């Protein structure tokens, strides 16, 4: 059985449905037909028994009213379906409604040895090659003589009828089943046809043709639902793919500058470096700076790549925010940064990542302003607010939304106060990732030419 199911499961869905459907239909028809035929069969047997009982009743009643059996006695109403015979004391047939029917004394070799369980034992069942009938002998005494009244009721025609009925039902079932399987096939193919199209389009979609979409019909059926879901998935995949491509292109572009610088100075060194001490010093310094910039870039790229892949592991533990903030401020060793804090605030987080996040904001504030940078921590009981504010160049409202995008810089050509450092436009996107991982809400208030304040909302 399990191997049959296993084999069925390897077939196409339409075939699976068809075979299952056909089997269910066939067994239902089979059970109904067997039930109906058996009912009719029992009914015929029962009818035969009732007909004999009825005739026996009539004869018994009539006998009780007469003294002798004469010609007039047989002027009696016996059901036409019953053969009625009477013999006198000597065994001579004195009345027979059907003399052509097999003689009683010759009948007994046809007695059925094992009558079916539903046949009453009040009767004898006989079966010849051509007929099947019930028999009952009723001996009664009239005027000192014993008469035998015999009743026969054939069910030959009924049995034949049942045989024909069974064949007819069998053929009707076969035709019905054939039609059902055919209709199932056509319907199945029609319903599953869109799935074939889904498969075809799915085969056509590749990295080079990610903009392809599946056709969506007007009906709200399952295949359409699949198509809609797959289209949404394709959209997300395409978006991710395009983003990744852009990321790679931007990253390569950013790496090109320090590489060009290194190559340029290396060429210069090759030509004059050995003789000119000044050039040697300048070239080494520039190469070192470019290498540092590249290292900074590659480290940040790796960070974001890990973030994208979901492999950026945070080592969370209870962290005092003011401690982390203090250490971030101190790492700059810059007197322009002023740090004031209310009370401390504890959250569960990754201290190293949080420090990286604070540093990115302070770094920006120092780069994009020339005056003091204020870092504050305020504790409001269930929440804390960290503000990093500067009075620098500010950010125009239309650019505010994009500053957290990777590689985004408001003005790529704008001169920075600290020219030595590369600006890749990655600091805020990394900060955003860290903030999201800690449930920190970031908001920005900025005015062009006046300054910028980044506000970080912490909740524990
Ligand atoms: P990186 O941080 O990778 O060295 P970056 O500082 O240019 O480079 P982000 O920190 O992501 O990159 O900032 C993105 C852009 O947002 C900056 O290039 C700058 O234009 C703008 N920006 C960020 N902070 C400030 C600020 N405090 N004042 C003015 N502009 C800012
Ligand atoms: Mg930055």
Short mmCIF file of C-alpha atoms and ligand atoms in Angstrom, two decimals:
data_model
loop_
_atom_site.label_atom_id
_atom_site.label_comp_id
_atom_site.label_asym_id
_atom_site.label_seq_id
_atom_site.Cartn_x
_atom_site.Cartn_y
_atom_site.Cartn_z
CA UNK A 1 0.00 0.00 0.00
CA UNK A 2 2.72 2.45 1.02
CA UNK A 3 4.70 1.64 -2.12
CA UNK A 4 1.57 2.34 -4.22
CA UNK A 5 1.18 5.74 -2.51
CA UNK A 6 4.90 6.38 -2.99
CA UNK A 7 4.58 5.62 -6.71
CA UNK A 8 1.47 7.78 -6.98
CA UNK A 9 3.29 10.70 -5.35
CA UNK A 10 5.94 10.60 -8.03
CA UNK A 11 3.30 11.34 -10.70
CA UNK A 12 2.15 14.80 -11.81
CA UNK A 13 -0.36 16.51 -9.53
CA UNK A 14 -3.09 16.28 -12.18
CA UNK A 15 -2.53 12.50 -12.46
CA UNK A 16 -2.50 12.15 -8.68
CA UNK A 17 -5.80 14.02 -8.36
CA UNK A 18 -7.32 12.03 -11.21
CA UNK A 19 -6.35 8.63 -9.86
CA UNK A 20 -7.47 9.47 -6.32
CA UNK A 21 -10.70 10.98 -7.59
CA UNK A 22 -11.34 7.96 -9.86
CA UNK A 23 -10.70 5.50 -7.02
CA UNK A 24 -13.03 7.34 -4.66
CA UNK A 25 -15.74 7.56 -7.32
CA UNK A 26 -15.36 3.89 -8.21
CA UNK A 27 -15.51 2.67 -4.59
CA UNK A 28 -18.52 4.91 -3.85
CA UNK A 29 -20.37 3.66 -6.93
CA UNK A 30 -19.37 0.09 -6.11
CA UNK A 31 -20.70 0.31 -2.54
CA UNK A 32 -23.96 2.01 -3.60
CA UNK A 33 -24.55 -0.53 -6.37
CA UNK A 34 -23.76 -3.54 -4.23
CA UNK A 35 -26.07 -2.16 -1.52
CA UNK A 36 -28.91 -1.50 -3.95
CA UNK A 37 -28.59 -4.86 -5.72
CA UNK A 38 -28.42 -6.77 -2.43
CA UNK A 39 -31.55 -4.91 -1.27
CA UNK A 40 -33.44 -5.87 -4.43
CA UNK A 41 -32.19 -9.44 -4.16
CA UNK A 42 -33.47 -9.83 -0.57
CA UNK A 43 -36.72 -8.16 -1.52
CA UNK A 44 -37.34 -10.75 -4.26
CA UNK A 45 -36.71 -13.62 -1.87
CA UNK A 46 -38.94 -12.04 0.72
CA UNK A 47 -41.71 -11.48 -1.84
CA UNK A 48 -41.59 -15.16 -2.82
CA UNK A 49 -41.90 -16.24 0.83
CA UNK A 50 -44.80 -13.80 1.36
CA UNK A 51 -46.61 -15.13 -1.73
CA UNK A 52 -46.36 -18.72 -0.45
CA UNK A 53 -47.42 -17.68 3.07
CA UNK A 54 -50.44 -15.91 1.64
CA UNK A 55 -51.48 -18.97 -0.37
CA UNK A 56 -50.95 -21.27 2.63
CA UNK A 57 -53.22 -18.99 4.69
CA UNK A 58 -55.99 -19.08 2.12
CA UNK A 59 -55.90 -22.90 1.79
CA UNK A 60 -55.79 -23.46 5.56
CA UNK A 61 -58.77 -21.19 6.01
CA UNK A 62 -60.74 -22.83 3.21
CA UNK A 63 -59.98 -26.34 4.50
CA UNK A 64 -61.37 -25.42 7.91
CA UNK A 65 -64.72 -24.60 6.25
CA UNK A 66 -65.20 -27.77 4.15
CA UNK A 67 -65.93 -31.45 4.89
CA UNK A 68 -64.64 -32.92 1.67
CA UNK A 69 -62.34 -31.87 -1.15
CA UNK A 70 -64.28 -31.74 -4.37
CA UNK A 71 -64.00 -29.82 -7.67
CA UNK A 72 -65.53 -26.72 -6.14
CA UNK A 73 -62.84 -26.57 -3.49
CA UNK A 74 -60.24 -25.49 -6.03
CA UNK A 75 -62.34 -22.58 -7.13
CA UNK A 76 -60.11 -20.50 -4.93
CA UNK A 77 -58.10 -17.33 -5.37
CA UNK A 78 -54.41 -18.24 -5.29
CA UNK A 79 -51.85 -15.61 -6.27
CA UNK A 80 -51.04 -16.12 -9.97
CA UNK A 81 -47.31 -16.13 -9.22
CA UNK A 82 -47.65 -19.24 -7.09
CA UNK A 83 -47.92 -22.74 -8.60
CA UNK A 84 -50.40 -24.71 -6.55
CA UNK A 85 -50.72 -28.49 -6.54
CA UNK A 86 -52.86 -30.87 -4.49
CA UNK A 87 -52.54 -34.66 -4.07
CA UNK A 88 -54.95 -37.06 -2.41
CA UNK A 89 -54.29 -39.74 0.16
CA UNK A 90 -52.84 -42.01 -2.51
CA UNK A 91 -50.44 -39.37 -3.84
CA UNK A 92 -52.45 -38.75 -7.02
CA UNK A 93 -52.40 -35.19 -8.33
CA UNK A 94 -55.97 -33.90 -8.16
CA UNK A 95 -55.24 -30.26 -8.96
CA UNK A 96 -52.34 -28.45 -10.61
CA UNK A 97 -52.26 -24.81 -11.73
CA UNK A 98 -49.25 -25.52 -13.95
CA UNK A 99 -49.00 -29.17 -15.11
CA UNK A 100 -46.03 -28.29 -17.34
CA UNK A 101 -43.84 -27.43 -14.39
CA UNK A 102 -41.47 -30.18 -13.20
CA UNK A 103 -43.41 -32.94 -11.40
CA UNK A 104 -43.11 -32.80 -7.61
CA UNK A 105 -41.52 -36.26 -7.23
CA UNK A 106 -38.84 -35.37 -9.76
CA UNK A 107 -38.09 -32.08 -8.13
CA UNK A 108 -36.40 -33.31 -5.00
CA UNK A 109 -33.04 -33.99 -6.55
CA UNK A 110 -32.75 -30.22 -7.05
CA UNK A 111 -33.06 -29.34 -3.37
CA UNK A 112 -30.36 -26.92 -2.38
CA UNK A 113 -28.21 -28.44 0.33
CA UNK A 114 -26.99 -25.16 1.74
CA UNK A 115 -29.76 -22.63 1.44
CA UNK A 116 -28.62 -19.00 1.85
CA UNK A 117 -28.78 -17.68 5.39
CA UNK A 118 -31.53 -15.17 4.62
CA UNK A 119 -33.96 -17.83 3.33
CA UNK A 120 -36.46 -18.95 5.97
CA UNK A 121 -36.26 -22.66 6.87
CA UNK A 122 -40.05 -22.90 6.58
CA UNK A 123 -39.50 -23.51 2.87
CA UNK A 124 -37.38 -25.76 0.74
CA UNK A 125 -35.22 -24.04 -1.84
CA UNK A 126 -34.63 -25.76 -5.15
CA UNK A 127 -32.34 -24.91 -8.00
CA UNK A 128 -32.30 -26.47 -11.44
CA UNK A 129 -29.93 -25.38 -14.17
CA UNK A 130 -32.65 -23.07 -15.51
CA UNK A 131 -34.77 -22.14 -12.55
CA UNK A 132 -34.76 -21.29 -8.91
CA UNK A 133 -37.77 -21.68 -6.66
CA UNK A 134 -39.31 -21.96 -3.22
CA UNK A 135 -41.33 -25.01 -2.25
CA UNK A 136 -43.68 -25.75 0.60
CA UNK A 137 -45.70 -28.87 1.35
CA UNK A 138 -48.79 -28.49 3.53
CA UNK A 139 -50.37 -31.82 4.66
CA UNK A 140 -53.97 -31.34 5.90
CA UNK A 141 -56.64 -33.79 6.95
CA UNK A 142 -60.06 -33.46 5.39
CA UNK A 143 -62.83 -35.99 5.98
CA UNK A 144 -60.39 -38.61 7.33
CA UNK A 145 -58.03 -38.32 4.33
CA UNK A 146 -54.63 -36.58 4.28
CA UNK A 147 -54.24 -34.21 1.37
CA UNK A 148 -50.94 -32.63 0.41
CA UNK A 149 -51.15 -29.07 -0.74
CA UNK A 150 -47.96 -27.96 -2.46
CA UNK A 151 -46.90 -24.40 -3.25
CA UNK A 152 -44.13 -23.37 -5.59
CA UNK A 153 -42.91 -19.91 -6.30
CA UNK A 154 -40.10 -19.37 -8.78
CA UNK A 155 -37.75 -16.44 -8.63
CA UNK A 156 -35.97 -17.41 -11.84
CA UNK A 157 -36.91 -14.23 -13.67
CA UNK A 158 -36.08 -12.07 -10.72
CA UNK A 159 -32.63 -13.63 -10.51
CA UNK A 160 -32.12 -13.09 -14.18
CA UNK A 161 -33.26 -9.52 -13.78
CA UNK A 162 -30.68 -9.02 -11.04
CA UNK A 163 -27.98 -10.51 -13.26
CA UNK A 164 -28.88 -8.10 -16.07
CA UNK A 165 -29.11 -5.26 -13.58
CA UNK A 166 -25.62 -6.03 -12.29
CA UNK A 167 -24.17 -6.02 -15.78
CA UNK A 168 -25.99 -2.82 -16.68
CA UNK A 169 -24.75 -1.15 -13.50
CA UNK A 170 -21.24 -2.41 -14.12
CA UNK A 171 -21.16 -0.94 -17.64
CA UNK A 172 -22.80 2.29 -16.50
CA UNK A 173 -20.15 2.55 -13.76
CA UNK A 174 -17.38 1.96 -16.27
CA UNK A 175 -18.75 4.62 -18.61
CA UNK A 176 -19.29 7.02 -15.69
CA UNK A 177 -15.80 6.39 -14.43
CA UNK A 178 -14.33 6.87 -17.90
CA UNK A 179 -16.23 10.14 -18.33
CA UNK A 180 -15.20 11.33 -14.86
CA UNK A 181 -11.53 10.55 -15.48
CA UNK A 182 -11.71 12.26 -18.87
CA UNK A 183 -13.43 15.33 -17.43
CA UNK A 184 -10.94 15.34 -14.56
CA UNK A 185 -8.08 15.22 -17.02
CA UNK A 186 -9.39 18.08 -19.11
CA UNK A 187 -10.28 20.18 -16.05
CA UNK A 188 -7.00 19.37 -14.32
CA UNK A 189 -5.02 20.37 -17.36
CA UNK A 190 -7.02 23.56 -17.72
CA UNK A 191 -6.63 24.49 -14.07
CA UNK A 192 -2.95 23.61 -13.92
CA UNK A 193 -2.06 25.20 -17.25
CA UNK A 194 -1.15 28.55 -15.62
CA UNK A 195 1.27 26.60 -13.39
CA UNK A 196 3.05 25.48 -16.54
CA UNK A 197 3.42 29.14 -17.49
CA UNK A 198 4.77 29.90 -14.03
CA UNK A 199 7.38 27.17 -14.53
CA UNK A 200 8.26 28.48 -17.99
CA UNK A 201 8.74 32.05 -16.83
CA UNK A 202 10.64 30.88 -13.75
CA UNK A 203 13.05 29.06 -16.07
CA UNK A 204 13.59 32.23 -18.07
CA UNK A 205 14.46 34.37 -15.07
CA UNK A 206 18.16 34.66 -14.42
CA UNK A 207 20.63 37.21 -13.08
CA UNK A 208 20.56 38.98 -16.44
CA UNK A 209 16.77 39.14 -16.66
CA UNK A 210 15.64 39.83 -13.15
CA UNK A 211 13.02 42.32 -14.28
CA UNK A 212 10.81 39.54 -15.71
CA UNK A 213 7.51 38.93 -13.92
CA UNK A 214 4.88 36.21 -13.98
CA UNK A 215 1.51 36.88 -15.59
CA UNK A 216 -1.25 37.44 -13.08
CA UNK A 217 -4.80 36.60 -14.18
CA UNK A 218 -8.06 38.15 -13.08
CA UNK A 219 -9.18 35.32 -10.83
CA UNK A 220 -8.37 35.03 -7.16
CA UNK A 221 -7.34 31.40 -7.48
CA UNK A 222 -4.37 29.63 -5.91
CA UNK A 223 -2.20 29.83 -9.00
CA UNK A 224 -2.66 33.59 -9.11
CA UNK A 225 -1.82 33.80 -5.44
CA UNK A 226 1.40 31.91 -6.11
CA UNK A 227 2.19 34.22 -9.04
CA UNK A 228 1.58 37.33 -6.94
CA UNK A 229 3.76 36.00 -4.11
CA UNK A 230 6.50 34.97 -6.52
CA UNK A 231 6.37 38.39 -8.20
CA UNK A 232 6.75 40.07 -4.82
CA UNK A 233 9.67 37.78 -4.04
CA UNK A 234 11.24 38.61 -7.40
CA UNK A 235 10.81 42.30 -6.69
CA UNK A 236 12.60 41.94 -3.35
CA UNK A 237 15.34 39.84 -4.92
CA UNK A 238 15.80 42.33 -7.74
CA UNK A 239 15.92 45.19 -5.28
CA UNK A 240 18.52 43.38 -3.18
CA UNK A 241 20.46 42.42 -6.26
CA UNK A 242 20.49 45.96 -7.65
CA UNK A 243 21.48 47.28 -4.23
CA UNK A 244 24.32 44.81 -4.04
CA UNK A 245 25.50 45.69 -7.52
CA UNK A 246 25.44 49.36 -6.64
CA UNK A 247 27.29 48.61 -3.43
CA UNK A 248 30.03 46.73 -5.29
CA UNK A 249 30.29 49.46 -7.93
CA UNK A 250 30.49 52.21 -5.27
CA UNK A 251 33.00 50.25 -3.21
CA UNK A 252 35.24 49.68 -6.23
CA UNK A 253 34.96 53.32 -7.13
CA UNK A 254 35.95 54.41 -3.61
CA UNK A 255 38.90 52.05 -3.59
CA UNK A 256 40.15 53.40 -6.86
CA UNK A 257 41.23 56.78 -5.40
CA UNK A 258 43.71 55.51 -2.78
CA UNK A 259 45.02 52.92 -5.23
CA UNK A 260 45.64 55.63 -7.83
CA UNK A 261 47.40 57.74 -5.21
CA UNK A 262 49.59 54.81 -4.15
CA UNK A 263 50.50 54.01 -7.75
CA UNK A 264 51.27 57.64 -8.51
CA UNK A 265 53.61 58.01 -5.55
CA UNK A 266 55.18 54.62 -6.21
CA UNK A 267 55.98 55.77 -9.79
CA UNK A 268 57.39 58.99 -8.42
CA UNK A 269 59.53 57.07 -5.94
CA UNK A 270 60.80 54.84 -8.68
CA UNK A 271 61.89 57.83 -10.72
CA UNK A 272 63.31 60.29 -8.15
CA UNK A 273 62.82 58.77 -4.70
CA UNK A 274 66.31 57.41 -4.25
CA UNK A 275 68.00 60.78 -4.77
CA UNK A 276 65.43 63.25 -3.39
CA UNK A 277 64.90 62.90 0.34
CA UNK A 278 61.97 65.31 0.32
CA UNK A 279 60.11 63.32 -2.32
CA UNK A 280 60.89 60.12 -0.46
CA UNK A 281 59.34 61.48 2.71
CA UNK A 282 56.29 62.92 0.96
CA UNK A 283 55.68 59.75 -1.04
CA UNK A 284 55.97 57.46 1.96
CA UNK A 285 53.62 59.64 3.98
CA UNK A 286 51.02 59.73 1.19
CA UNK A 287 51.27 56.02 0.53
CA UNK A 288 50.84 55.36 4.25
CA UNK A 289 47.81 57.67 4.41
CA UNK A 290 46.21 56.06 1.38
CA UNK A 291 46.81 52.61 2.81
CA UNK A 292 45.17 53.73 6.06
CA UNK A 293 42.22 55.10 4.13
CA UNK A 294 41.92 51.85 2.25
CA UNK A 295 42.05 49.92 5.48
CA UNK A 296 39.31 52.15 6.93
CA UNK A 297 37.20 51.63 3.81
CA UNK A 298 37.71 47.89 3.63
CA UNK A 299 36.94 47.46 7.33
CA UNK A 300 33.70 49.39 6.96
CA UNK A 301 32.77 47.50 3.81
CA UNK A 302 33.37 44.23 5.61
CA UNK A 303 31.23 45.42 8.48
CA UNK A 304 28.32 46.20 6.12
CA UNK A 305 28.79 42.97 4.17
CA UNK A 306 28.53 41.03 7.43
CA UNK A 307 25.49 43.10 8.42
CA UNK A 308 23.83 42.24 5.09
CA UNK A 309 24.63 38.56 5.42
CA UNK A 310 23.27 38.54 8.97
CA UNK A 311 26.59 37.32 10.32
CA UNK A 312 27.43 40.49 12.22
CA UNK A 313 27.39 39.08 15.74
CA UNK A 314 26.61 41.42 18.62
CA UNK A 315 28.03 40.53 22.03
CA UNK A 316 25.31 41.97 24.21
CA UNK A 317 25.67 42.59 27.93
CA UNK A 318 24.53 45.30 30.39
CA UNK A 319 26.24 48.50 29.33
CA UNK A 320 26.49 51.90 31.06
CA UNK A 321 25.91 54.37 28.26
CA UNK A 322 27.83 57.21 29.88
CA UNK A 323 30.93 55.00 30.13
CA UNK A 324 30.75 54.12 26.44
CA UNK A 325 30.05 57.71 25.46
CA UNK A 326 32.97 58.93 27.58
CA UNK A 327 35.36 56.50 25.98
CA UNK A 328 34.12 57.44 22.49
CA UNK A 329 34.68 61.15 23.25
CA UNK A 330 38.13 60.47 24.70
CA UNK A 331 39.18 58.47 21.68
CA UNK A 332 39.22 61.72 19.65
CA UNK A 333 41.54 63.53 22.07
CA UNK A 334 40.06 66.73 20.73
CA UNK A 335 39.39 69.69 23.00
CA UNK A 336 36.54 70.81 20.74
CA UNK A 337 34.36 68.02 22.07
CA UNK A 338 32.52 68.83 25.27
CA UNK A 339 30.81 66.04 27.11
CA UNK A 340 28.23 66.60 29.84
CA UNK A 341 26.12 63.91 31.32
CA UNK A 342 23.17 63.83 33.60
CA UNK A 343 23.09 60.39 35.21
CA UNK A 344 24.15 57.14 33.74
CA UNK A 345 21.74 54.90 31.86
CA UNK A 346 22.01 51.16 31.47
CA UNK A 347 20.98 49.17 28.43
CA UNK A 348 21.74 45.68 27.19
CA UNK A 349 23.98 46.01 24.18
CA UNK A 350 27.32 45.59 22.50
CA UNK A 351 29.65 48.18 24.06
CA UNK A 352 32.13 48.08 21.20
CA UNK A 353 29.47 48.65 18.54
CA UNK A 354 27.83 51.40 20.58
CA UNK A 355 31.17 53.15 20.88
CA UNK A 356 31.62 52.87 17.10
CA UNK A 357 28.18 54.43 16.62
CA UNK A 358 28.84 57.39 18.98
CA UNK A 359 32.26 57.91 17.38
CA UNK A 360 30.70 58.16 13.91
CA UNK A 361 28.41 61.00 15.04
CA UNK A 362 31.20 62.84 16.90
CA UNK A 363 33.51 62.32 13.92
CA UNK A 364 30.97 63.94 11.59
CA UNK A 365 30.35 66.82 13.97
CA UNK A 366 34.10 67.49 14.17
CA UNK A 367 34.56 67.25 10.42
CA UNK A 368 31.58 69.33 9.35
CA UNK A 369 32.07 72.11 11.90
CA UNK A 370 34.93 74.20 13.17
CA UNK A 371 33.54 75.12 16.58
CA UNK A 372 32.71 73.19 19.65
CA UNK A 373 30.86 69.90 19.55
CA UNK A 374 28.49 69.20 22.42
CA UNK A 375 27.76 65.67 23.56
CA UNK A 376 25.07 65.29 26.23
CA UNK A 377 23.36 62.42 28.00
CA UNK A 378 20.06 62.97 29.76
CA UNK A 379 18.28 60.35 31.84
CA UNK A 380 14.46 60.43 31.95
CA UNK A 381 13.94 57.34 34.08
CA UNK A 382 12.67 54.82 31.58
CA UNK A 383 14.51 56.42 28.70
CA UNK A 384 17.65 58.37 27.95
CA UNK A 385 18.55 60.84 25.25
CA UNK A 386 22.01 61.38 23.79
CA UNK A 387 22.56 64.49 21.70
CA UNK A 388 25.56 65.27 19.52
CA UNK A 389 25.37 68.81 18.27
CA UNK A 390 27.62 71.07 16.28
CA UNK A 391 27.36 74.54 14.85
CA UNK A 392 28.80 73.63 11.48
CA UNK A 393 27.65 73.66 7.89
CA UNK A 394 24.32 71.91 8.53
CA UNK A 395 22.34 69.69 6.17
CA UNK A 396 19.66 70.90 3.75
CA UNK A 397 16.19 69.39 4.42
CA UNK A 398 16.11 67.65 1.02
CA UNK A 399 19.34 65.80 1.86
CA UNK A 400 18.39 64.80 5.38
CA UNK A 401 16.62 61.63 4.28
CA UNK A 402 19.58 60.31 2.36
CA UNK A 403 22.43 60.82 4.80
CA UNK A 404 21.97 57.32 6.21
CA UNK A 405 22.34 55.75 2.74
CA UNK A 406 25.56 53.96 1.95
CA UNK A 407 28.21 56.06 0.21
CA UNK A 408 25.99 59.11 0.38
CA UNK A 409 27.76 62.42 0.91
CA UNK A 410 25.93 65.72 0.58
CA UNK A 411 28.75 67.26 -1.35
CA UNK A 412 31.47 64.94 -2.48
CA UNK A 413 33.71 67.77 -3.54
CA UNK A 414 33.19 69.88 -0.43
CA UNK A 415 36.44 70.56 1.35
CA UNK A 416 36.59 69.09 4.78
CA UNK A 417 38.29 70.58 7.78
CA UNK A 418 40.30 67.40 8.21
CA UNK A 419 41.63 66.72 4.74
CA UNK A 420 43.71 63.74 5.76
CA UNK A 421 40.76 61.52 6.36
CA UNK A 422 38.83 59.73 3.67
CA UNK A 423 35.10 60.33 3.58
CA UNK A 424 33.31 57.31 2.18
CA UNK A 425 29.79 58.08 3.27
CA UNK A 426 29.57 54.88 5.30
CA UNK A 427 29.70 56.19 8.88
CA UNK A 428 25.99 56.93 9.26
CA UNK A 429 24.79 53.75 7.53
CA UNK A 430 26.89 51.71 9.95
CA UNK A 431 25.53 53.78 12.86
CA UNK A 432 21.99 53.17 11.63
CA UNK A 433 22.59 49.41 11.58
CA UNK A 434 23.95 49.46 15.14
CA UNK A 435 21.09 51.69 16.34
CA UNK A 436 18.49 49.36 14.78
CA UNK A 437 20.08 46.36 16.46
CA UNK A 438 19.69 48.12 19.81
CA UNK A 439 16.24 49.62 19.25
CA UNK A 440 17.67 53.13 19.31
CA UNK A 441 15.68 55.80 17.48
CA UNK A 442 17.73 58.37 15.60
CA UNK A 443 16.42 61.80 14.65
CA UNK A 444 18.21 64.80 13.15
CA UNK A 445 17.66 68.49 13.53
CA UNK A 446 19.69 70.60 11.14
CA UNK A 447 19.77 73.97 9.53
CA UNK A 448 22.05 74.96 6.70
CA UNK A 449 24.90 77.15 7.94
CA UNK A 450 23.78 76.90 11.56
CA UNK A 451 24.56 73.39 12.64
CA UNK A 452 23.28 69.90 13.21
CA UNK A 453 22.05 67.90 16.18
CA UNK A 454 21.72 64.13 16.14
CA UNK A 455 19.29 62.87 18.80
CA UNK A 456 19.46 59.25 19.95
CA UNK A 457 16.55 57.85 21.96
CA UNK A 458 17.42 54.93 24.23
CA UNK A 459 14.92 52.74 26.01
CA UNK A 460 15.66 49.83 28.29
P1 LIG B 1 32.56 58.34 6.69
O1 LIG B 1 31.76 58.55 7.90
O2 LIG B 1 32.39 57.06 6.04
O3 LIG B 1 33.98 58.69 6.91
P2 LIG B 1 30.99 60.54 5.83
O4 LIG B 1 31.19 61.22 7.12
O5 LIG B 1 30.98 61.41 4.61
O6 LIG B 1 32.07 59.39 5.62
P3 LIG B 1 28.52 59.70 6.91
O7 LIG B 1 29.07 59.79 8.27
O8 LIG B 1 27.70 58.53 6.57
O9 LIG B 1 29.66 59.75 5.83
O10 LIG B 1 27.69 60.98 6.61
C1 LIG B 1 27.04 61.13 5.38
C2 LIG B 1 26.94 62.56 4.96
O11 LIG B 1 26.03 63.27 5.81
C3 LIG B 1 28.23 63.29 5.06
O12 LIG B 1 29.01 63.12 3.93
C4 LIG B 1 27.76 64.74 5.21
O13 LIG B 1 27.48 65.27 3.97
C5 LIG B 1 26.46 64.56 5.98
N1 LIG B 1 26.67 64.81 7.42
C6 LIG B 1 26.75 63.91 8.38
N2 LIG B 1 26.89 64.46 9.59
C7 LIG B 1 26.92 65.78 9.38
C8 LIG B 1 27.04 66.93 10.24
N3 LIG B 1 27.18 66.80 11.56
N4 LIG B 1 26.99 68.16 9.67
C9 LIG B 1 26.83 68.28 8.34
N5 LIG B 1 26.73 67.26 7.48
C10 LIG B 1 26.75 66.02 7.99
MG1 LIG B 2 31.09 60.14 8.88
#
